Amino acid sequence: MFACLLLLALNAATQASAAADAVPARTEVKASTAEHGKFSRLKKPFKTGEEVTEACLSCHTEAAKQVMATRHWTWDYVNPSTGQRLGKKTMLNSFCIADRSNEAFCNACHVGYGWKDDRFDFSSERNVDCLACHNTGQYVKIPGLAGHPAYQRMEYPPGSGKFIEAVDLSQVARQVGKTSRATCGACHFYGGGGDGVKHGDLDSSLKQPDRKLDVHMGVDGGNFTCATCHKTESHRIAGSRIAPTASDPHPAILRGQKTDRNPASCQACHGDQPHKPGPGAGLMGSLTRGDRLNAHTRTLACQTCHIPAFARGGVPTKMFWDWSTAGTLDADGKPFQKKDEHGHVIFDSKKGDFRLGENVEPDYVWFDGRVDYTLKSDRIDPARIVKMNTFHGDAGEPAARIWPVKRFRGKQPYDLEHLTLLVPHTATPDDTALWFNYDWDRALAAGTAAAGQPFSGRFGFVETEMLWPITHMVAPKEQALGCAECHSRDGRLKAVSGVYLPGRDRNLLLDRAGFGLAGLALLGVLGHGTLRIFTRRKRREHGND
């Protein structure tokens, strides 16, 4: 009996072994159909980024043409709703002020090679930088090199005693991949002069955030990349700060649905009724929490409740930048810096004074998606705070919602005669650059000449304000704002006009009517109770109880 069992077991083992040999083991299948590390064309050494681009275009023949049709390439855009000509190439801001004359420095964040002045060839496909967005590491474009990385070991910043090594272009090219939070963030986290400076809701803490910082991008949450929401078609990236989507009162976009809607809005995924409705919803109106919250979407942007604060990841954002103190030197005539107790720079002879903020509660404004910008040709009133941009929208308008914003304040130069904001030459090393000579007269003369802007030679500094919409760093739902944070006298929406907000607002006539009705109801209850007591006693007296 035992021998029979042993023979059966051996036979089964032999059959299992044969079956294993017949069915190959499952192997991991990569999503991409190409392994760039196997391409012989990418194994050779490259001297410049342009040579890498030529290799890329030998397969991806239309990629450069697609990139060159986008605002990431042109830095130029005509806003269809306002007619203003905008884009980094022409706009002013309250941070580094302007790109013109500073191209070799600022354009480290351009998706191209060699843009150092107004002679840059926007029609040359080899000038497109494929690696800027598709590298997976070890690729950095250096400010001051007109969009190029370091091709040889170099001291950077100049005179600092610090050195950076040359980039291995061949290795980077063989390891290209999809865009990531890090590749997008290489520019968008550091815009305006440093980490977290500009936006407040975009900084390096979002490279590997947890879900408490951003429930979508959190590595323990949705682990979204930027492209998850900012979907790309032919290198055109959805979403725009210049022409944003303020409201989208529609259901979620279905997968594969053909639509002109912005796929980077909250409603594109969650719809305009994102909270779970209760029984009776849509009939006489449910009073459940979900239905009450859904009613708020007609007035509030999703971000208003779901982003309770910005600059929450440990990186401070600039809230104020005073250029008027730039050029101030120490007693020995040398440039210097001041730092706060956390080691953050709050004064720099190159840039002036700063005020920083962390865990900042946003301001709130009505916004319908229309934005006007103050351009270098626009006359200003120096007796008032100059609005670098104006968010339009009024209560009751179908497209308007109450939005959270970062309100950035500053002081920047303007022409005392022409009454226009001025473009300074700051960053590219020469004897007219403010960061190297600390001379405002020469810096403004050079900058305005490069920008084609008239300059009287007489200048002062004017207070400015710029709004930045807050839409990243979405907190988990358990951290969303509670009712009392807005519905109170001193709540978050205390400065927002045009809407009656219970708990914040009072109407004397309405209050008196309400209290009067409540008083009458109380009197009715008391009267009814007294009458019942009286009639009960009467019934007892007559033996009817």
mmCIF file with all atom_site columns, C-alpha atoms in Angstrom, residues 81-258:
data_model
loop_
_atom_site.group_PDB
_atom_site.id
_atom_site.type_symbol
_atom_site.label_atom_id
_atom_site.label_alt_id
_atom_site.label_comp_id
_atom_site.label_asym_id
_atom_site.label_entity_id
_atom_site.label_seq_id
_atom_site.pdbx_PDB_ins_code
_atom_site.Cartn_x
_atom_site.Cartn_y
_atom_site.Cartn_z
_atom_site.occupancy
_atom_site.B_iso_or_equiv
_atom_site.pdbx_formal_charge
_atom_site.auth_seq_id
_atom_site.auth_comp_id
_atom_site.auth_asym_id
_atom_site.auth_atom_id
_atom_site.pdbx_PDB_model_num
ATOM 1   C CA . SER A 1 81  ? -11.548 86.938 -22.875 1.00 0.00 ? 81  SER A CA 1
ATOM 2   C CA . THR A 1 82  ? -9.585  90.177 -22.367 1.00 0.00 ? 82  THR A CA 1
ATOM 3   C CA . GLY A 1 83  ? -7.493  90.565 -25.521 1.00 0.00 ? 83  GLY A CA 1
ATOM 4   C CA . GLN A 1 84  ? -4.369  91.200 -23.449 1.00 0.00 ? 84  GLN A CA 1
ATOM 5   C CA . ARG A 1 85  ? -1.058  89.862 -24.755 1.00 0.00 ? 85  ARG A CA 1
ATOM 6   C CA . LEU A 1 86  ? 0.369   87.897 -21.860 1.00 0.00 ? 86  LEU A CA 1
ATOM 7   C CA . GLY A 1 87  ? 3.000   85.267 -21.116 1.00 0.00 ? 87  GLY A CA 1
ATOM 8   C CA . LYS A 1 88  ? 6.302   85.256 -19.272 1.00 0.00 ? 88  LYS A CA 1
ATOM 9   C CA . LYS A 1 89  ? 7.991   86.996 -22.197 1.00 0.00 ? 89  LYS A CA 1
ATOM 10  C CA . THR A 1 90  ? 5.999   90.211 -21.705 1.00 0.00 ? 90  THR A CA 1
ATOM 11  C CA . MET A 1 91  ? 4.283   90.146 -18.304 1.00 0.00 ? 91  MET A CA 1
ATOM 12  C CA . LEU A 1 92  ? 5.311   91.861 -15.087 1.00 0.00 ? 92  LEU A CA 1
ATOM 13  C CA . ASN A 1 93  ? 5.054   90.399 -11.605 1.00 0.00 ? 93  ASN A CA 1
ATOM 14  C CA . SER A 1 94  ? 5.821   91.373 -8.022  1.00 0.00 ? 94  SER A CA 1
ATOM 15  C CA . PHE A 1 95  ? 8.606   88.816 -7.607  1.00 0.00 ? 95  PHE A CA 1
ATOM 16  C CA . CYS A 1 96  ? 11.526  88.979 -10.060 1.00 0.00 ? 96  CYS A CA 1
ATOM 17  C CA . ILE A 1 97  ? 9.515   91.652 -11.933 1.00 0.00 ? 97  ILE A CA 1
ATOM 18  C CA . ALA A 1 98  ? 10.343  90.745 -15.561 1.00 0.00 ? 98  ALA A CA 1
ATOM 19  C CA . ASP A 1 99  ? 12.129  88.306 -17.833 1.00 0.00 ? 99  ASP A CA 1
ATOM 20  C CA . ARG A 1 100 ? 13.324  90.801 -20.444 1.00 0.00 ? 100 ARG A CA 1
ATOM 21  C CA . SER A 1 101 ? 17.073  91.511 -20.291 1.00 0.00 ? 101 SER A CA 1
ATOM 22  C CA . ASN A 1 102 ? 17.400  88.668 -17.745 1.00 0.00 ? 102 ASN A CA 1
ATOM 23  C CA . GLU A 1 103 ? 16.718  85.838 -20.207 1.00 0.00 ? 103 GLU A CA 1
ATOM 24  C CA . ALA A 1 104 ? 19.985  83.965 -19.698 1.00 0.00 ? 104 ALA A CA 1
ATOM 25  C CA . PHE A 1 105 ? 19.120  83.605 -15.993 1.00 0.00 ? 105 PHE A CA 1
ATOM 26  C CA . CYS A 1 106 ? 15.327  83.260 -15.985 1.00 0.00 ? 106 CYS A CA 1
ATOM 27  C CA . ASN A 1 107 ? 15.123  80.960 -18.990 1.00 0.00 ? 107 ASN A CA 1
ATOM 28  C CA . ALA A 1 108 ? 16.662  78.036 -17.162 1.00 0.00 ? 108 ALA A CA 1
ATOM 29  C CA . CYS A 1 109 ? 12.935  77.279 -16.827 1.00 0.00 ? 109 CYS A CA 1
ATOM 30  C CA . HIS A 1 110 ? 12.257  77.442 -20.548 1.00 0.00 ? 110 HIS A CA 1
ATOM 31  C CA . VAL A 1 111 ? 11.820  74.152 -22.445 1.00 0.00 ? 111 VAL A CA 1
ATOM 32  C CA . GLY A 1 112 ? 14.591  75.131 -24.822 1.00 0.00 ? 112 GLY A CA 1
ATOM 33  C CA . TYR A 1 113 ? 18.303  75.744 -25.247 1.00 0.00 ? 113 TYR A CA 1
ATOM 34  C CA . GLY A 1 114 ? 20.007  79.079 -25.884 1.00 0.00 ? 114 GLY A CA 1
ATOM 35  C CA . TRP A 1 115 ? 17.397  81.771 -25.164 1.00 0.00 ? 115 TRP A CA 1
ATOM 36  C CA . LYS A 1 116 ? 19.681  84.531 -23.887 1.00 0.00 ? 116 LYS A CA 1
ATOM 37  C CA . ASP A 1 117 ? 18.261  87.590 -25.670 1.00 0.00 ? 117 ASP A CA 1
ATOM 38  C CA . ASP A 1 118 ? 15.701  88.688 -28.269 1.00 0.00 ? 118 ASP A CA 1
ATOM 39  C CA . ARG A 1 119 ? 17.603  86.902 -31.055 1.00 0.00 ? 119 ARG A CA 1
ATOM 40  C CA . PHE A 1 120 ? 16.558  83.423 -29.911 1.00 0.00 ? 120 PHE A CA 1
ATOM 41  C CA . ASP A 1 121 ? 15.342  81.239 -32.799 1.00 0.00 ? 121 ASP A CA 1
ATOM 42  C CA . PHE A 1 122 ? 11.887  79.986 -31.843 1.00 0.00 ? 122 PHE A CA 1
ATOM 43  C CA . SER A 1 123 ? 11.600  78.105 -35.166 1.00 0.00 ? 123 SER A CA 1
ATOM 44  C CA . SER A 1 124 ? 14.571  75.758 -34.641 1.00 0.00 ? 124 SER A CA 1
ATOM 45  C CA . GLU A 1 125 ? 13.485  72.273 -33.577 1.00 0.00 ? 125 GLU A CA 1
ATOM 46  C CA . ARG A 1 126 ? 16.938  71.428 -32.233 1.00 0.00 ? 126 ARG A CA 1
ATOM 47  C CA . ASN A 1 127 ? 16.510  74.209 -29.655 1.00 0.00 ? 127 ASN A CA 1
ATOM 48  C CA . VAL A 1 128 ? 13.698  72.234 -27.957 1.00 0.00 ? 128 VAL A CA 1
ATOM 49  C CA . ASP A 1 129 ? 14.815  70.633 -24.681 1.00 0.00 ? 129 ASP A CA 1
ATOM 50  C CA . CYS A 1 130 ? 13.244  67.164 -24.399 1.00 0.00 ? 130 CYS A CA 1
ATOM 51  C CA . LEU A 1 131 ? 15.159  66.353 -21.219 1.00 0.00 ? 131 LEU A CA 1
ATOM 52  C CA . ALA A 1 132 ? 13.693  69.258 -19.228 1.00 0.00 ? 132 ALA A CA 1
ATOM 53  C CA . CYS A 1 133 ? 10.415  67.367 -18.787 1.00 0.00 ? 133 CYS A CA 1
ATOM 54  C CA . HIS A 1 134 ? 11.369  63.754 -19.490 1.00 0.00 ? 134 HIS A CA 1
ATOM 55  C CA . ASN A 1 135 ? 14.527  63.218 -17.464 1.00 0.00 ? 135 ASN A CA 1
ATOM 56  C CA . THR A 1 136 ? 14.252  60.909 -14.475 1.00 0.00 ? 136 THR A CA 1
ATOM 57  C CA . GLY A 1 137 ? 17.101  62.505 -12.513 1.00 0.00 ? 137 GLY A CA 1
ATOM 58  C CA . GLN A 1 138 ? 20.646  63.875 -12.677 1.00 0.00 ? 138 GLN A CA 1
ATOM 59  C CA . TYR A 1 139 ? 19.640  66.698 -15.036 1.00 0.00 ? 139 TYR A CA 1
ATOM 60  C CA . VAL A 1 140 ? 19.601  70.318 -13.885 1.00 0.00 ? 140 VAL A CA 1
ATOM 61  C CA . LYS A 1 141 ? 19.448  73.474 -15.993 1.00 0.00 ? 141 LYS A CA 1
ATOM 62  C CA . ILE A 1 142 ? 21.622  76.173 -14.425 1.00 0.00 ? 142 ILE A CA 1
ATOM 63  C CA . PRO A 1 143 ? 20.341  79.785 -14.114 1.00 0.00 ? 143 PRO A CA 1
ATOM 64  C CA . GLY A 1 144 ? 22.631  82.007 -16.143 1.00 0.00 ? 144 GLY A CA 1
ATOM 65  C CA . LEU A 1 145 ? 23.368  79.454 -18.887 1.00 0.00 ? 145 LEU A CA 1
ATOM 66  C CA . ALA A 1 146 ? 20.389  80.358 -21.105 1.00 0.00 ? 146 ALA A CA 1
ATOM 67  C CA . GLY A 1 147 ? 18.595  77.066 -20.595 1.00 0.00 ? 147 GLY A CA 1
ATOM 68  C CA . HIS A 1 148 ? 21.616  74.764 -20.730 1.00 0.00 ? 148 HIS A CA 1
ATOM 69  C CA . PRO A 1 149 ? 22.843  72.336 -18.067 1.00 0.00 ? 149 PRO A CA 1
ATOM 70  C CA . ALA A 1 150 ? 26.506  72.282 -17.053 1.00 0.00 ? 150 ALA A CA 1
ATOM 71  C CA . TYR A 1 151 ? 28.549  70.649 -19.816 1.00 0.00 ? 151 TYR A CA 1
ATOM 72  C CA . GLN A 1 152 ? 31.748  70.795 -17.763 1.00 0.00 ? 152 GLN A CA 1
ATOM 73  C CA . ARG A 1 153 ? 32.668  71.118 -14.102 1.00 0.00 ? 153 ARG A CA 1
ATOM 74  C CA . MET A 1 154 ? 32.063  74.710 -13.044 1.00 0.00 ? 154 MET A CA 1
ATOM 75  C CA . GLU A 1 155 ? 32.020  76.965 -10.004 1.00 0.00 ? 155 GLU A CA 1
ATOM 76  C CA . TYR A 1 156 ? 28.442  77.893 -9.195  1.00 0.00 ? 156 TYR A CA 1
ATOM 77  C CA . PRO A 1 157 ? 27.388  80.421 -8.104  1.00 0.00 ? 157 PRO A CA 1
ATOM 78  C CA . PRO A 1 158 ? 30.440  82.238 -9.532  1.00 0.00 ? 158 PRO A CA 1
ATOM 79  C CA . GLY A 1 159 ? 32.868  83.174 -6.777  1.00 0.00 ? 159 GLY A CA 1
ATOM 80  C CA . SER A 1 160 ? 31.141  80.942 -4.191  1.00 0.00 ? 160 SER A CA 1
ATOM 81  C CA . GLY A 1 161 ? 33.845  78.282 -3.994  1.00 0.00 ? 161 GLY A CA 1
ATOM 82  C CA . LYS A 1 162 ? 31.163  75.671 -4.705  1.00 0.00 ? 162 LYS A CA 1
ATOM 83  C CA . PHE A 1 163 ? 31.385  73.438 -7.767  1.00 0.00 ? 163 PHE A CA 1
ATOM 84  C CA . ILE A 1 164 ? 28.890  71.394 -9.767  1.00 0.00 ? 164 ILE A CA 1
ATOM 85  C CA . GLU A 1 165 ? 29.800  68.488 -12.016 1.00 0.00 ? 165 GLU A CA 1
ATOM 86  C CA . ALA A 1 166 ? 29.054  68.175 -15.713 1.00 0.00 ? 166 ALA A CA 1
ATOM 87  C CA . VAL A 1 167 ? 25.848  66.353 -16.604 1.00 0.00 ? 167 VAL A CA 1
ATOM 88  C CA . ASP A 1 168 ? 26.218  62.987 -18.364 1.00 0.00 ? 168 ASP A CA 1
ATOM 89  C CA . LEU A 1 169 ? 23.831  63.651 -21.242 1.00 0.00 ? 169 LEU A CA 1
ATOM 90  C CA . SER A 1 170 ? 24.083  60.115 -22.618 1.00 0.00 ? 170 SER A CA 1
ATOM 91  C CA . GLN A 1 171 ? 23.102  58.559 -19.303 1.00 0.00 ? 171 GLN A CA 1
ATOM 92  C CA . VAL A 1 172 ? 20.209  60.990 -18.842 1.00 0.00 ? 172 VAL A CA 1
ATOM 93  C CA . ALA A 1 173 ? 18.965  60.357 -22.394 1.00 0.00 ? 173 ALA A CA 1
ATOM 94  C CA . ARG A 1 174 ? 18.944  56.572 -21.889 1.00 0.00 ? 174 ARG A CA 1
ATOM 95  C CA . GLN A 1 175 ? 16.833  56.939 -18.743 1.00 0.00 ? 175 GLN A CA 1
ATOM 96  C CA . VAL A 1 176 ? 14.074  59.247 -19.980 1.00 0.00 ? 176 VAL A CA 1
ATOM 97  C CA . GLY A 1 177 ? 10.522  58.585 -18.891 1.00 0.00 ? 177 GLY A CA 1
ATOM 98  C CA . LYS A 1 178 ? 7.157   60.151 -18.170 1.00 0.00 ? 178 LYS A CA 1
ATOM 99  C CA . THR A 1 179 ? 6.907   63.498 -16.446 1.00 0.00 ? 179 THR A CA 1
ATOM 100 C CA . SER A 1 180 ? 6.798   63.474 -12.657 1.00 0.00 ? 180 SER A CA 1
ATOM 101 C CA . ARG A 1 181 ? 6.197   65.805 -9.733  1.00 0.00 ? 181 ARG A CA 1
ATOM 102 C CA . ALA A 1 182 ? 9.965   66.368 -9.641  1.00 0.00 ? 182 ALA A CA 1
ATOM 103 C CA . THR A 1 183 ? 10.342  67.268 -13.323 1.00 0.00 ? 183 THR A CA 1
ATOM 104 C CA . CYS A 1 184 ? 7.364   69.640 -13.345 1.00 0.00 ? 184 CYS A CA 1
ATOM 105 C CA . GLY A 1 185 ? 8.425   70.998 -9.973  1.00 0.00 ? 185 GLY A CA 1
ATOM 106 C CA . ALA A 1 186 ? 11.940  71.765 -11.176 1.00 0.00 ? 186 ALA A CA 1
ATOM 107 C CA . CYS A 1 187 ? 10.423  74.959 -12.539 1.00 0.00 ? 187 CYS A CA 1
ATOM 108 C CA . HIS A 1 188 ? 6.985   75.292 -10.959 1.00 0.00 ? 188 HIS A CA 1
ATOM 109 C CA . PHE A 1 189 ? 8.156   74.723 -7.367  1.00 0.00 ? 189 PHE A CA 1
ATOM 110 C CA . TYR A 1 190 ? 11.008  77.216 -7.693  1.00 0.00 ? 190 TYR A CA 1
ATOM 111 C CA . GLY A 1 191 ? 9.431   80.010 -9.737  1.00 0.00 ? 191 GLY A CA 1
ATOM 112 C CA . GLY A 1 192 ? 9.909   83.593 -8.608  1.00 0.00 ? 192 GLY A CA 1
ATOM 113 C CA . GLY A 1 193 ? 13.423  83.170 -7.272  1.00 0.00 ? 193 GLY A CA 1
ATOM 114 C CA . GLY A 1 194 ? 13.403  80.131 -4.992  1.00 0.00 ? 194 GLY A CA 1
ATOM 115 C CA . ASP A 1 195 ? 11.600  77.228 -3.388  1.00 0.00 ? 195 ASP A CA 1
ATOM 116 C CA . GLY A 1 196 ? 7.950   78.081 -2.704  1.00 0.00 ? 196 GLY A CA 1
ATOM 117 C CA . VAL A 1 197 ? 8.459   81.786 -3.372  1.00 0.00 ? 197 VAL A CA 1
ATOM 118 C CA . LYS A 1 198 ? 5.671   82.455 -5.809  1.00 0.00 ? 198 LYS A CA 1
ATOM 119 C CA . HIS A 1 199 ? 2.595   80.259 -5.550  1.00 0.00 ? 199 HIS A CA 1
ATOM 120 C CA . GLY A 1 200 ? 2.398   79.237 -1.906  1.00 0.00 ? 200 GLY A CA 1
ATOM 121 C CA . ASP A 1 201 ? 0.690   75.959 -2.819  1.00 0.00 ? 201 ASP A CA 1
ATOM 122 C CA . LEU A 1 202 ? 3.583   74.643 -4.950  1.00 0.00 ? 202 LEU A CA 1
ATOM 123 C CA . ASP A 1 203 ? 6.984   73.886 -3.432  1.00 0.00 ? 203 ASP A CA 1
ATOM 124 C CA . SER A 1 204 ? 9.493   71.067 -3.024  1.00 0.00 ? 204 SER A CA 1
ATOM 125 C CA . SER A 1 205 ? 7.484   69.460 -0.206  1.00 0.00 ? 205 SER A CA 1
ATOM 126 C CA . LEU A 1 206 ? 5.209   68.109 -2.956  1.00 0.00 ? 206 LEU A CA 1
ATOM 127 C CA . LYS A 1 207 ? 7.922   65.928 -4.485  1.00 0.00 ? 207 LYS A CA 1
ATOM 128 C CA . GLN A 1 208 ? 7.165   63.133 -2.000  1.00 0.00 ? 208 GLN A CA 1
ATOM 129 C CA . PRO A 1 209 ? 4.248   64.429 0.103   1.00 0.00 ? 209 PRO A CA 1
ATOM 130 C CA . ASP A 1 210 ? 2.035   62.493 2.468   1.00 0.00 ? 210 ASP A CA 1
ATOM 131 C CA . ARG A 1 211 ? -1.736  62.618 2.092   1.00 0.00 ? 211 ARG A CA 1
ATOM 132 C CA . LYS A 1 212 ? -2.082  65.116 4.942   1.00 0.00 ? 212 LYS A CA 1
ATOM 133 C CA . LEU A 1 213 ? -0.269  67.651 2.783   1.00 0.00 ? 213 LEU A CA 1
ATOM 134 C CA . ASP A 1 214 ? -2.030  66.733 -0.460  1.00 0.00 ? 214 ASP A CA 1
ATOM 135 C CA . VAL A 1 215 ? -4.558  63.926 -0.568  1.00 0.00 ? 215 VAL A CA 1
ATOM 136 C CA . HIS A 1 216 ? -4.122  63.524 -4.326  1.00 0.00 ? 216 HIS A CA 1
ATOM 137 C CA . MET A 1 217 ? -0.339  63.689 -4.642  1.00 0.00 ? 217 MET A CA 1
ATOM 138 C CA . GLY A 1 218 ? 0.420   61.974 -1.325  1.00 0.00 ? 218 GLY A CA 1
ATOM 139 C CA . VAL A 1 219 ? 2.530   58.839 -1.760  1.00 0.00 ? 219 VAL A CA 1
ATOM 140 C CA . ASP A 1 220 ? 0.231   57.218 0.812   1.00 0.00 ? 220 ASP A CA 1
ATOM 141 C CA . GLY A 1 221 ? -2.818  58.702 -0.910  1.00 0.00 ? 221 GLY A CA 1
ATOM 142 C CA . GLY A 1 222 ? -3.562  58.983 -4.623  1.00 0.00 ? 222 GLY A CA 1
ATOM 143 C CA . ASN A 1 223 ? 0.144   59.343 -5.526  1.00 0.00 ? 223 ASN A CA 1
ATOM 144 C CA . PHE A 1 224 ? -0.880  61.540 -8.465  1.00 0.00 ? 224 PHE A CA 1
ATOM 145 C CA . THR A 1 225 ? 1.683   63.084 -10.751 1.00 0.00 ? 225 THR A CA 1
ATOM 146 C CA . CYS A 1 226 ? 1.002   66.562 -12.113 1.00 0.00 ? 226 CYS A CA 1
ATOM 147 C CA . ALA A 1 227 ? -0.114  65.020 -15.427 1.00 0.00 ? 227 ALA A CA 1
ATOM 148 C CA . THR A 1 228 ? -2.841  63.006 -13.669 1.00 0.00 ? 228 THR A CA 1
ATOM 149 C CA . CYS A 1 229 ? -4.932  66.169 -13.566 1.00 0.00 ? 229 CYS A CA 1
ATOM 150 C CA . HIS A 1 230 ? -3.068  68.388 -16.024 1.00 0.00 ? 230 HIS A CA 1
ATOM 151 C CA . LYS A 1 231 ? -3.702  65.953 -18.848 1.00 0.00 ? 231 LYS A CA 1
ATOM 152 C CA . THR A 1 232 ? -1.600  66.421 -21.957 1.00 0.00 ? 232 THR A CA 1
ATOM 153 C CA . GLU A 1 233 ? -2.497  66.106 -25.608 1.00 0.00 ? 233 GLU A CA 1
ATOM 154 C CA . SER A 1 234 ? 0.158   66.751 -28.269 1.00 0.00 ? 234 SER A CA 1
ATOM 155 C CA . HIS A 1 235 ? 2.265   68.332 -25.517 1.00 0.00 ? 235 HIS A CA 1
ATOM 156 C CA . ARG A 1 236 ? -0.497  70.858 -24.728 1.00 0.00 ? 236 ARG A CA 1
ATOM 157 C CA . ILE A 1 237 ? -1.005  70.837 -20.973 1.00 0.00 ? 237 ILE A CA 1
ATOM 158 C CA . ALA A 1 238 ? -4.435  71.481 -19.487 1.00 0.00 ? 238 ALA A CA 1
ATOM 159 C CA . GLY A 1 239 ? -4.864  74.276 -16.955 1.00 0.00 ? 239 GLY A CA 1
ATOM 160 C CA . SER A 1 240 ? -3.748  77.897 -17.038 1.00 0.00 ? 240 SER A CA 1
ATOM 161 C CA . ARG A 1 241 ? -2.977  80.568 -14.454 1.00 0.00 ? 241 ARG A CA 1
ATOM 162 C CA . ILE A 1 242 ? -3.556  83.241 -17.102 1.00 0.00 ? 242 ILE A CA 1
ATOM 163 C CA . ALA A 1 243 ? -6.999  81.973 -18.147 1.00 0.00 ? 243 ALA A CA 1
ATOM 164 C CA . PRO A 1 244 ? -8.134  79.677 -15.308 1.00 0.00 ? 244 PRO A CA 1
ATOM 165 C CA . THR A 1 245 ? -11.377 77.790 -14.829 1.00 0.00 ? 245 THR A CA 1
ATOM 166 C CA . ALA A 1 246 ? -13.172 79.367 -11.883 1.00 0.00 ? 246 ALA A CA 1
ATOM 167 C CA . SER A 1 247 ? -16.314 77.209 -12.021 1.00 0.00 ? 247 SER A CA 1
ATOM 168 C CA . ASP A 1 248 ? -17.417 74.073 -13.846 1.00 0.00 ? 248 ASP A CA 1
ATOM 169 C CA . PRO A 1 249 ? -21.035 73.298 -12.906 1.00 0.00 ? 249 PRO A CA 1
ATOM 170 C CA . HIS A 1 250 ? -21.241 69.914 -14.604 1.00 0.00 ? 250 HIS A CA 1
ATOM 171 C CA . PRO A 1 251 ? -20.978 66.242 -13.694 1.00 0.00 ? 251 PRO A CA 1
ATOM 172 C CA . ALA A 1 252 ? -17.615 64.506 -13.846 1.00 0.00 ? 252 ALA A CA 1
ATOM 173 C CA . ILE A 1 253 ? -16.030 63.998 -17.260 1.00 0.00 ? 253 ILE A CA 1
ATOM 174 C CA . LEU A 1 254 ? -16.456 60.383 -18.339 1.00 0.00 ? 254 LEU A CA 1
ATOM 175 C CA . ARG A 1 255 ? -13.414 58.475 -19.524 1.00 0.00 ? 255 ARG A CA 1
ATOM 176 C CA . GLY A 1 256 ? -13.066 58.911 -23.268 1.00 0.00 ? 256 GLY A CA 1
ATOM 177 C CA . GLN A 1 257 ? -15.664 61.694 -23.392 1.00 0.00 ? 257 GLN A CA 1
ATOM 178 C CA . LYS A 1 258 ? -14.985 64.351 -26.028 1.00 0.00 ? 258 LYS A CA 1
#
